Structure formats: structure tokens, C-alpha cells
Tab-separated table of C-alpha atoms in Angstrom:
chain	number	residue	atom	x	y	z
A	1	MET	CA	70.247	119.120	76.165
A	2	ASP	CA	66.877	120.909	76.492
A	3	ASN	CA	65.845	123.147	79.371
A	4	ARG	CA	63.984	120.391	81.214
A	5	GLU	CA	67.089	118.216	81.254
A	6	ILE	CA	69.212	121.141	82.445
A	7	MET	CA	66.721	121.971	85.185
A	8	GLN	CA	66.588	118.284	86.162
A	9	SER	CA	70.333	118.450	86.759
A	10	SER	CA	69.758	121.548	88.882
A	11	ILE	CA	67.071	120.028	91.072
A	12	ASP	CA	69.116	116.831	91.446
A	13	TYR	CA	71.995	118.969	92.735
A	14	ILE	CA	69.665	120.949	95.012
A	15	GLU	CA	68.252	117.718	96.452
A	16	GLU	CA	71.725	116.422	97.280
A	17	ASN	CA	72.839	119.679	98.906
A	18	LEU	CA	69.835	120.933	100.862
A	19	LYS	CA	71.894	121.068	104.063
A	20	ALA	CA	74.639	123.094	102.389
A	21	GLU	CA	74.683	126.665	101.128
A	22	ILE	CA	73.363	126.896	97.573
A	23	THR	CA	73.638	130.057	95.502
A	24	VAL	CA	71.897	130.924	92.254
A	25	GLN	CA	75.261	131.890	90.786
A	26	GLU	CA	76.497	128.361	91.443
A	27	LEU	CA	73.436	126.813	89.809
A	28	ALA	CA	73.586	129.193	86.850
A	29	ASP	CA	77.249	128.376	86.274
A	30	MET	CA	76.499	124.650	86.301
A	31	ALA	CA	73.723	125.206	83.752
A	32	GLY	CA	75.908	127.454	81.579
A	33	PHE	CA	73.447	130.358	81.879
A	34	SER	CA	73.659	133.904	83.100
A	35	ILE	CA	71.921	134.444	86.429
A	36	PHE	CA	69.155	136.440	84.741
A	37	HIS	CA	68.515	133.717	82.149
A	38	TYR	CA	68.718	130.968	84.780
A	39	TYR	CA	66.036	132.654	86.886
A	40	ARG	CA	63.745	132.852	83.865
A	41	VAL	CA	64.287	129.254	82.740
A	42	PHE	CA	63.903	127.768	86.222
A	43	HIS	CA	60.658	129.667	86.799
A	44	SER	CA	59.257	128.714	83.396
A	45	VAL	CA	60.001	124.996	83.896
A	46	LEU	CA	59.234	124.575	87.621
A	47	GLY	CA	56.573	127.260	88.052
A	48	MET	CA	58.241	129.046	90.966
A	49	PRO	CA	61.422	131.037	91.679
A	50	VAL	CA	64.516	128.966	92.376
A	51	MET	CA	65.116	130.178	95.933
A	52	GLN	CA	61.497	129.579	96.869
A	53	TYR	CA	61.808	126.060	95.483
A	54	ILE	CA	64.907	125.435	97.605
A	55	LEU	CA	63.179	126.838	100.683
A	56	ARG	CA	60.127	124.595	100.231
A	57	ARG	CA	62.279	121.504	99.771
A	58	ARG	CA	64.193	122.322	102.955
A	59	LEU	CA	60.961	122.814	104.866
A	60	LEU	CA	59.452	119.558	103.610
A	61	TYR	CA	62.562	117.548	104.453
A	62	GLY	CA	62.789	119.348	107.786
A	63	ILE	CA	59.256	118.471	108.864
A	64	TYR	CA	59.866	114.886	107.734
A	65	ASP	CA	62.973	114.679	109.953
A	66	ILE	CA	61.035	116.171	112.892
A	67	SER	CA	58.247	113.610	112.378
A	68	ARG	CA	60.873	110.881	112.760
A	69	GLY	CA	62.061	112.226	116.111
A	70	ALA	CA	64.807	114.725	115.254
A	71	GLN	CA	65.156	117.748	117.545
A	72	LYS	CA	63.480	120.847	116.122
A	73	ILE	CA	66.424	123.196	116.660
A	74	ASP	CA	68.843	120.676	115.125
A	75	VAL	CA	66.645	120.336	112.047
A	76	ALA	CA	66.275	124.090	111.697
A	77	MET	CA	70.033	124.674	111.805
A	78	GLN	CA	70.820	121.747	109.464
A	79	TYR	CA	68.568	123.258	106.811
A	80	GLY	CA	70.009	126.755	107.015
A	81	PHE	CA	67.913	128.522	109.670
A	82	ASP	CA	69.588	130.342	112.559
A	83	THR	CA	66.732	129.497	114.940
A	84	TYR	CA	63.709	127.236	115.113
A	85	ALA	CA	61.587	130.386	115.157
A	86	GLY	CA	62.914	131.154	111.672
A	87	PHE	CA	62.000	127.655	110.463
A	88	TYR	CA	58.576	128.001	112.100
A	89	LYS	CA	57.794	131.330	110.433
A	90	ALA	CA	58.960	130.139	107.021
A	91	PHE	CA	56.933	126.922	107.320
A	92	LYS	CA	53.787	128.815	108.283
A	93	ARG	CA	54.285	131.303	105.446
A	94	GLU	CA	55.005	128.705	102.754
A	95	LEU	CA	52.636	125.862	103.673
A	96	GLY	CA	49.884	127.693	105.539
A	97	TYR	CA	50.206	125.582	108.694
A	98	THR	CA	52.426	125.726	111.758
A	99	PRO	CA	54.748	122.696	111.987
A	100	SER	CA	52.773	121.293	114.936
A	101	GLU	CA	49.456	121.752	113.091
A	102	PHE	CA	50.877	119.961	110.077
A	103	LEU	CA	52.191	117.053	112.159
A	104	LYS	CA	48.850	116.617	113.943
A	105	LYS	CA	46.754	116.787	110.776
A	106	TYR	CA	48.731	114.733	108.247
A	107	LYS	CA	50.887	111.699	107.831
A	108	VAL	CA	54.317	113.010	106.875
A	109	LYS	CA	56.119	111.232	104.055
A	110	GLU	CA	59.675	111.589	102.821
A	111	PRO	CA	59.513	114.180	100.019
A	112	TYR	CA	59.444	112.637	96.571
A	113	HIS	CA	62.387	113.458	94.292
A	114	ILE	CA	60.857	115.204	91.272
A	115	ASN	CA	61.566	113.803	87.810
A	116	LEU	CA	60.888	116.446	85.169
A	117	ILE	CA	61.691	114.125	82.274
A	118	LYS	CA	59.128	111.418	83.088
A	119	GLU	CA	56.377	113.472	84.706
A	120	GLU	CA	54.194	116.466	84.039
A	121	THR	CA	55.159	118.708	86.955
A	122	ILE	CA	53.179	121.887	87.532
A	123	MET	CA	53.986	124.155	90.446
A	124	VAL	CA	51.979	127.290	91.056
A	125	THR	CA	53.095	129.621	93.839
A	126	HIS	CA	50.829	131.193	96.424
A	127	LYS	CA	51.770	134.560	94.946
A	128	LYS	CA	50.605	133.458	91.503
A	129	ILE	CA	47.350	132.116	92.953
A	130	ALA	CA	46.758	135.467	94.667
A	131	GLU	CA	47.151	137.191	91.282
A	132	ILE	CA	44.657	134.786	89.683
A	133	LEU	CA	42.207	135.343	92.543
A	134	LYS	CA	41.870	138.986	91.501
A	135	HIS	CA	39.409	137.717	88.904
A	136	TRP	CA	37.081	136.847	91.800
A	137	GLY	CA	38.060	139.774	94.042
A	138	LEU	CA	39.597	137.329	96.531
A	139	GLN	CA	43.268	138.296	96.274
A	140	GLU	CA	43.449	139.171	99.982
A	141	GLU	CA	42.267	135.724	101.120
A	142	ALA	CA	44.806	133.335	102.641
A	143	VAL	CA	46.039	130.610	100.274
A	144	GLN	CA	46.810	127.239	101.838
A	145	ASP	CA	48.222	123.946	100.521
A	146	ILE	CA	45.928	120.911	100.557
A	147	TYR	CA	47.096	117.597	101.978
A	148	TYR	CA	45.093	114.387	102.286
A	149	GLU	CA	44.672	113.386	105.927
A	150	ASP	CA	44.700	109.621	105.351
A	151	THR	CA	47.864	109.536	103.245
A	152	GLY	CA	49.731	112.795	103.754
A	153	ASN	CA	49.907	113.205	99.969
A	154	HIS	CA	49.950	116.746	98.622
A	155	ASN	CA	47.225	117.864	96.213
A	156	GLU	CA	49.344	119.269	93.409
A	157	ASN	CA	46.603	121.064	91.480
A	158	ALA	CA	44.495	122.789	94.116
A	159	TYR	CA	44.676	125.210	97.051
A	160	TYR	CA	42.303	126.258	99.787
A	161	VAL	CA	41.321	129.923	99.520
A	162	GLY	CA	40.293	131.296	102.893
A	163	THR	CA	37.737	129.073	104.605
A	164	GLU	CA	35.084	129.018	101.890
A	165	TYR	CA	36.733	128.259	98.544
A	166	VAL	CA	39.033	125.942	96.626
A	167	ILE	CA	40.928	127.025	93.512
A	168	LYS	CA	41.960	124.293	91.096
A	169	PHE	CA	44.037	124.352	87.932
A	170	SER	CA	44.774	122.032	85.056
A	171	PRO	CA	46.429	122.149	81.620
A	172	ASN	CA	43.504	120.048	80.346
A	173	LEU	CA	40.521	122.218	79.453
A	174	GLY	CA	38.346	119.185	78.769
A	175	ARG	CA	38.726	117.965	82.345
A	176	VAL	CA	37.884	121.400	83.707
A	177	ILE	CA	34.709	121.669	81.651
A	178	LYS	CA	33.742	118.098	82.570
A	179	HIS	CA	34.039	118.827	86.292
A	180	ILE	CA	32.044	122.057	85.970
A	181	GLU	CA	29.197	120.446	84.026
A	182	LEU	CA	28.928	117.328	86.188
A	183	SER	CA	29.137	119.201	89.504
A	184	GLU	CA	26.374	121.554	88.405
A	185	ALA	CA	24.251	118.646	87.186
A	186	ILE	CA	24.355	116.705	90.458
A	187	SER	CA	23.725	119.888	92.453
A	188	LYS	CA	20.492	120.408	90.497
A	189	VAL	CA	19.178	117.060	91.726
A	190	GLY	CA	19.941	117.839	95.365
A	191	LEU	CA	23.376	116.255	95.870
A	192	MET	CA	26.269	118.307	97.215
A	193	GLY	CA	28.791	119.172	94.524
A	194	ALA	CA	31.772	121.462	94.209
A	195	THR	CA	29.999	123.896	91.876
A	196	VAL	CA	31.964	126.606	90.130
A	197	VAL	CA	32.022	130.211	91.334
A	198	LYS	CA	31.960	132.581	88.381
A	199	THR	CA	34.544	135.343	88.024
A	200	GLN	CA	33.564	138.979	88.458
A	201	ASP	CA	32.974	139.206	84.716
A	202	GLY	CA	30.848	136.047	84.617
A	203	LYS	CA	33.348	133.430	83.402
A	204	ASP	CA	33.565	129.842	84.632
A	205	PHE	CA	37.366	129.729	84.484
A	206	VAL	CA	40.457	131.813	83.826
A	207	GLU	CA	43.134	130.866	81.306
A	208	GLU	CA	46.690	131.973	81.965
A	209	GLU	CA	50.052	130.582	80.835
A	210	ALA	CA	48.472	127.420	79.361
A	211	LEU	CA	46.684	126.610	82.637
A	212	TYR	CA	42.961	126.806	83.351
A	213	PHE	CA	41.990	128.029	86.842
A	214	TYR	CA	38.535	127.644	88.346
A	215	LEU	CA	37.108	128.379	91.772
A	216	THR	CA	34.610	126.251	93.681
A	217	LYS	CA	32.845	126.604	97.004
A	218	ARG	CA	34.178	124.305	99.711
A	219	ILE	CA	31.477	121.786	100.489
A	220	SER	CA	30.367	121.981	104.096
A	221	GLY	CA	31.097	118.632	105.635
A	222	LYS	CA	33.989	116.238	105.960
A	223	ALA	CA	35.633	113.822	103.567
A	224	MET	CA	35.196	110.182	104.525
A	225	LYS	CA	38.319	108.371	105.693
A	226	ALA	CA	38.989	104.696	105.060
A	227	SER	CA	40.649	104.393	108.468
A	228	ASP	CA	37.452	105.626	110.146
A	229	ILE	CA	35.375	103.084	108.234
A	230	PHE	CA	37.437	100.193	109.606
A	231	GLN	CA	37.190	101.546	113.153
A	232	GLY	CA	33.464	102.324	113.104
A	233	ASN	CA	30.313	100.475	112.076
A	234	TYR	CA	32.014	99.156	108.964
A	235	SER	CA	29.109	97.097	107.590
A	236	SER	CA	26.730	100.046	107.835
A	237	ASP	CA	29.306	102.436	106.363
A	238	GLY	CA	29.878	100.057	103.456
A	239	ARG	CA	26.179	99.929	102.711
A	240	PHE	CA	25.965	103.732	102.931
A	241	ILE	CA	28.776	104.117	100.394
A	242	GLY	CA	27.037	101.702	98.024
A	243	GLU	CA	23.730	103.531	98.342
A	244	ILE	CA	25.150	106.987	97.683
A	245	ILE	CA	27.127	105.759	94.674
A	246	GLY	CA	23.844	104.307	93.422
A	247	GLN	CA	22.108	107.654	93.990
A	248	LEU	CA	24.946	109.415	92.189
A	249	HIS	CA	24.549	107.070	89.229
A	250	LEU	CA	20.830	107.752	89.047
A	251	ALA	CA	21.633	111.464	88.863
A	252	LEU	CA	24.366	110.948	86.257
A	253	GLN	CA	21.958	109.037	84.032
A	254	GLU	CA	20.169	112.341	83.495
A	255	VAL	CA	23.346	114.226	82.521
A	256	ASP	CA	24.135	115.101	78.917
A	257	CYS	CA	27.856	115.803	78.987
A	258	GLU	CA	30.760	115.107	76.638
A	259	VAL	CA	32.929	112.366	78.168
A	260	SER	CA	35.243	109.676	76.832
A	261	ASP	CA	33.890	106.192	76.180
A	262	VAL	CA	36.099	103.570	77.829
A	263	ASN	CA	36.136	99.834	77.220
A	264	LEU	CA	37.570	98.463	80.448
A	265	TYR	CA	37.848	94.893	79.186
A	266	GLU	CA	39.790	95.841	76.049
A	267	ASN	CA	42.075	98.164	78.026
A	268	VAL	CA	42.950	95.426	80.465
A	269	LYS	CA	43.291	92.652	77.893
A	270	ASN	CA	45.488	94.660	75.522
A	271	TRP	CA	47.491	96.848	77.926
A	272	ALA	CA	47.151	96.292	81.661
A	273	LEU	CA	47.124	92.500	81.732
A	274	PRO	CA	50.327	92.030	79.677
A	275	LYS	CA	52.167	94.565	81.872
A	276	ALA	CA	50.797	93.343	85.197
A	277	LYS	CA	51.345	89.682	84.291
A	278	GLU	CA	55.105	90.136	84.600
A	279	ILE	CA	54.997	92.442	87.622
A	280	VAL	CA	52.694	90.266	89.748
A	281	GLU	CA	53.625	86.938	88.138
A	282	LEU	CA	50.069	86.033	87.157
A	283	SER	CA	49.563	82.403	86.237
A	284	PRO	CA	48.272	81.420	82.773
A	285	GLU	CA	45.160	80.004	84.492
A	286	VAL	CA	44.289	83.365	86.069
A	287	CYS	CA	44.853	85.211	82.779
A	288	ASN	CA	42.767	82.732	80.791
A	289	GLU	CA	39.881	82.743	83.275
A	290	TYR	CA	39.861	86.543	83.267
A	291	THR	CA	39.725	86.889	79.480
A	292	GLU	CA	37.220	84.074	78.988
A	293	VAL	CA	34.722	84.742	81.784
A	294	PHE	CA	34.846	88.526	81.883
A	295	GLY	CA	35.003	88.702	78.088
A	296	LYS	CA	31.739	86.776	77.781
A	297	VAL	CA	29.693	89.046	80.046
A	298	TYR	CA	31.328	92.414	79.429
A	299	ASP	CA	29.121	93.580	76.543
A	300	LYS	CA	25.985	92.833	78.621
A	301	LEU	CA	26.994	95.134	81.476
A	302	PRO	CA	25.100	98.467	81.789
A	303	LYS	CA	27.213	101.489	80.893
A	304	GLN	CA	26.793	105.166	81.730
A	305	ILE	CA	28.693	108.250	82.903
A	306	ILE	CA	30.512	107.349	86.138
A	307	HIS	CA	32.565	109.304	88.662
A	308	ARG	CA	35.677	107.148	88.021
A	309	ASP	CA	37.403	108.061	91.326
A	310	PRO	CA	34.896	107.556	94.184
A	311	ASN	CA	37.518	106.903	96.852
A	312	PRO	CA	36.387	107.876	100.375
A	313	GLY	CA	38.307	111.166	100.179
A	314	ASN	CA	36.035	112.289	97.326
A	315	ILE	CA	32.850	111.564	99.304
A	316	ILE	CA	31.790	114.469	101.527
A	317	THR	CA	29.298	113.964	104.342
A	318	SER	CA	27.650	116.292	106.847
A	319	ALA	CA	24.900	115.896	109.447
A	320	ASP	CA	22.095	116.080	106.901
A	321	SER	CA	23.612	115.771	103.413
A	322	TRP	CA	26.360	114.220	101.322
A	323	GLY	CA	27.983	114.636	97.944
A	324	PHE	CA	30.973	114.039	95.690
A	325	ILE	CA	33.911	116.150	94.533
A	326	ASP	CA	36.497	115.873	91.736
A	327	PHE	CA	34.744	114.835	88.534
A	328	GLU	CA	37.748	115.541	86.305
A	329	LEU	CA	38.241	111.842	85.504
A	330	SER	CA	34.589	111.042	84.766
A	331	GLU	CA	33.961	108.852	81.742
A	332	ARG	CA	31.380	106.543	80.188
A	333	ASN	CA	32.142	103.070	81.472
A	334	ILE	CA	30.428	100.066	83.048
A	335	ARG	CA	28.566	101.387	86.065
A	336	ILE	CA	29.869	98.785	88.538
A	337	PHE	CA	33.347	100.231	88.068
A	338	ASP	CA	32.585	102.901	90.686
A	339	PRO	CA	31.528	100.673	93.605
A	340	CYS	CA	34.409	98.306	92.796
A	341	TYR	CA	36.833	101.223	92.818
A	342	ALA	CA	35.465	102.500	96.141
A	343	ALA	CA	35.948	99.054	97.667
A	344	THR	CA	39.558	98.659	96.520
A	345	ALA	CA	40.384	102.215	97.634
A	346	ILE	CA	39.243	101.251	101.137
A	347	LEU	CA	41.245	98.011	100.991
A	348	SER	CA	44.420	99.924	100.125
A	349	GLU	CA	44.266	101.850	103.431
A	350	GLY	CA	47.041	100.319	105.498
A	351	PHE	CA	46.838	97.022	103.590
A	352	ALA	CA	48.647	94.149	105.274
A	353	GLU	CA	48.186	90.640	103.939
A	354	ASN	CA	48.672	89.121	107.416
A	355	ASP	CA	46.046	91.291	109.138
A	356	ALA	CA	43.247	88.711	109.100
A	357	GLU	CA	40.896	90.806	111.235
A	358	LYS	CA	41.103	93.868	109.002
A	359	LEU	CA	40.817	91.813	105.821
A	360	GLY	CA	37.744	90.088	107.240
A	361	LYS	CA	36.206	93.478	107.923
A	362	TRP	CA	36.974	94.560	104.378
A	363	ILE	CA	35.134	91.561	102.915
A	364	GLU	CA	32.060	92.694	104.868
A	365	ILE	CA	32.533	96.306	103.726
A	366	TYR	CA	32.925	95.155	100.131
A	367	LYS	CA	29.780	93.010	100.144
A	368	ASN	CA	27.743	95.698	101.879
A	369	ILE	CA	28.830	98.263	99.289
A	370	PHE	CA	27.164	96.083	96.677
A	371	TYR	CA	24.112	95.337	98.821
A	372	GLY	CA	23.641	99.081	99.183
A	373	TYR	CA	24.356	99.799	95.526
A	374	SER	CA	21.956	97.109	94.301
A	375	SER	CA	19.182	98.440	96.563
A	376	ILE	CA	19.276	101.620	94.461
A	377	VAL	CA	20.047	100.463	90.913
A	378	ASN	CA	19.173	96.723	90.994
A	379	LEU	CA	22.260	94.818	89.811
A	380	SER	CA	21.746	92.502	86.861
A	381	GLU	CA	22.796	88.837	86.953
A	382	GLU	CA	25.661	89.634	84.606
A	383	GLU	CA	26.832	92.423	86.884
A	384	ILE	CA	26.746	90.151	89.928
A	385	GLN	CA	28.894	87.655	88.025
A	386	ALA	CA	31.268	90.350	86.775
A	387	VAL	CA	31.953	92.197	90.054
A	388	PRO	CA	35.057	90.169	91.122
A	389	TYR	CA	36.522	90.532	87.634
A	390	VAL	CA	36.011	94.302	87.725
A	391	VAL	CA	37.789	94.424	91.105
A	392	LEU	CA	40.673	92.529	89.513
A	393	SER	CA	40.506	94.785	86.440
A	394	ASN	CA	40.909	97.849	88.635
A	395	GLN	CA	43.966	96.340	90.257
A	396	LEU	CA	45.564	95.382	86.958
A	397	VAL	CA	45.028	98.883	85.538
A	398	CYS	CA	46.401	100.376	88.740
A	399	ILE	CA	49.546	98.233	88.635
A	400	ALA	CA	50.165	98.877	84.949
A	401	TRP	CA	49.851	102.644	85.454
A	402	LEU	CA	51.865	102.788	88.683
A	403	SER	CA	54.667	100.762	87.107
A	404	GLU	CA	55.234	103.662	84.696
A	405	GLN	CA	55.401	106.306	87.473
A	406	ASP	CA	58.599	106.640	89.482
A	407	LYS	CA	56.708	108.807	91.960
A	408	TYR	CA	54.460	106.016	93.245
A	409	GLN	CA	56.737	103.019	93.693
A	410	ASP	CA	55.721	102.575	97.342
A	411	ILE	CA	52.049	102.534	96.308
A	412	LEU	CA	52.889	100.051	93.539
A	413	GLU	CA	54.310	97.635	96.105
A	414	VAL	CA	51.130	97.839	98.191
A	415	ASN	CA	48.962	97.197	95.120
A	416	LYS	CA	51.080	94.226	94.069
A	417	GLN	CA	50.419	92.645	97.470
A	418	MET	CA	46.727	93.547	97.233
A	419	THR	CA	46.396	91.977	93.803
A	420	LYS	CA	48.000	88.734	94.925
A	421	TRP	CA	45.677	88.635	97.933
A	422	ILE	CA	42.613	89.320	95.755
A	423	ILE	CA	43.562	86.479	93.401
A	424	ASP	CA	44.180	84.099	96.326
A	425	ASN	CA	40.793	85.027	97.818
A	426	PHE	CA	38.874	85.436	94.577
A	427	ASN	CA	36.007	83.138	95.608
A	428	GLU	CA	35.392	85.354	98.663
A	429	LEU	CA	34.608	88.221	96.284
A	430	LYS	CA	31.755	86.463	94.557
A	431	LEU	CA	28.379	87.938	95.542
């Protein structure tokens, strides 16, 4: 049994006993290690000390219970705190928010049970981030977790630093360099981008313990929210999203950057479609139409560097400007992938197949995204024909990928429903 398997047994035990007393001696004995060795192994595998890990899990489960109506003092005592004040102070210290601030700002989800065997799990403590920030002279700035307002999901590879910066980290140097180059390129043409802040000795990033850390300025403005789009002037917002993706693509056409070339059609035909066919129960007619029609036009579709993840949360707007963040996934692909992806990301917000009013609004948002996009880049006839098939392609890739991730089973269920609805309403998606 390797260390990851041993630590998986430990965190499984911790998860089952969060309301009981847990000692490191107990965990070390179960692992067959000395306490000293157990501390070292746990930290090396999980990225944080064992007792801090236990504390954070108790806090996350505690705030989840409170969000569901449990009494604060009861929750505090169940998870090992003598008073609610103790829970409050620990929560503020560990997550950077008071419990009430957190509940007001984010949707609170039941904490996901970590699977070290199936997933790449990286945890970096606030203390470690403070040490890294010495390279920028910012070690005294407050470090705060990042959560997405629309979903409540935790950003696992970034922290806010004070009010002006974001520090991100990745084990993939190529992604880091890609983000740095693309953010700088779009900034040069007047779009807002999360450009890198160099270290005190002039470096773009810091390498430590097989991770690459880089600092960016926080873009002034606010991330778009899919829920706001549905509640506001949704047709106009859809057109705006299409136009700014078009403007982004014009800027990216001028960028000379090393990115992967992706053949969406081949990926779907050879990988995503066979997997999704069983999960969503696709009919032979749907599969045949996809491969025949999309296969005929695919090679005629314009290709270029794209963002790859232009969901509303990655679009930042202010009173007089706008821009994009998170270029780590950028690739060379068909250009209509991005507006299709933006549309399906909006559809996934609170998707309900029986909500006819909301689905009707989404059809208008979807079409206006492409009206706006085409006003900037002028869609070709082949692209107009291909758009519904790219929407379906995105869904099939999403389902195939999610089916391999234990962490996102709830999201998989939503996307299964979405895909069925898209197939049933495929003619509505034709431009």
C-alpha cells in the first residue's frame, strides 16, 4: 500500500469521525507510522498539517449544517468547539470570512469527500502562500479563499491576496506560461486581462515543491453571473457576450503563442460519443446524424486560438471596460467553440427541464450570443450550420469527462438532463 492509499484511509476515517475526538496518535497507529513520520507523510500528500485539515473539514461541514437551519451553538459544540465564538474565530482565521459573510456571499454545498486515488488533489495552506508572497514583498497581506458566487464551488488553485492581487498555482508549467502570454497579449490591445506581476527579482513565476506560483492584479470590475443574465435584459446581455467574445477572438488572432491543437470532431467521435452514448442513451439516429453532418463541415470551420472556458464567471465587466480571466485552458480549436461554450454555461445555471419560461429565455440568449458574435467576426455558412452540433459536442465532452470524476456527480446529472433537452429541442438551436 503506497502513501496515498494510506492517507486515503486516514481521511476516510477523519470524515466519518469529525464530530468525535481525533488524535494524531490514533491516526498514526492506524497507518502504522510513528507520529513524526505520519505528520511528514500527511503534509507531503495533502499539502497541509493533519490537524489543520481536520479543523477545515469541521468548519466546512459546520457552515453547511448552519446553512440548512441548524443552531449555531449546537453546530459549534458538535464539531468540537466549546462556544460559537470559538467556531467563529476559527472560521474567520481559516477561510477569511465570518460565517455570516460566507453565508450571504456564497451558495453552501455539502463538502465533497476527497478521493486521493482518482484525483489530483493539491492543498496549499495560507501559511505557505504567505511564504511564497515574500518573493513579491507581500507576505503581510491577508490571504483569502476564493469561492464562486453562483455555485459556491471553491477555487482550489488560487487565493485572493489583500484587495489588489490574486495568487495562482499549478503543477503544469505550460498552462502557467500560456496564461501569462495570452493575458499580456490581450492587455496590449486594450482588453482587461489578469496580467502577471513580476517578483522583486523580475521573474514571472516562482517554482517551489513542484508547483508554479504566479501573481496577477485583480481586475477592477465584477464577474458576470448567469443568474443575473436571466433576471435582467437577457437578450441584450446575450448579444453583449457574443460581441466581446468576437472582440477577444480578433485580439487572439494576433497572438503568437504555443498552444495545443485540438480536433473537436475527432475527440467526440472517438472518445466522448461512445462514452456519452451509454450514459445518456443516445439513439443510433442522433449518433449517425452527428457524425455525418458535423463530419462533413468540420474541416471548413475557421480555427484559431480560443479562450476555451468563457463561462460568465471568467468575463469581468466594469462601468467602462471589460475583459477575460483564466487562459490556462486556451487551445487552437474551431472559433465557434467559445460562444457555444458560453451559451451552455449559462444554460447550466439552475437548469430545470420543466421551467419553460427560463428555457425560452435561454433560447433568446443563445441566439443573441451568435448575433453579437457574427456582428464582429462574420460567421460563415458552414459555421451557422455547425453551431448546434458544436453545442452538442460540448455537452458530450462534458458528460464523458464528468463521468470519470467522482467529485462532480451532481453536475453530471444536470448535464445529462441538459443534453437530453438539447437533443429534444435541436431544431430550436438552428440559426
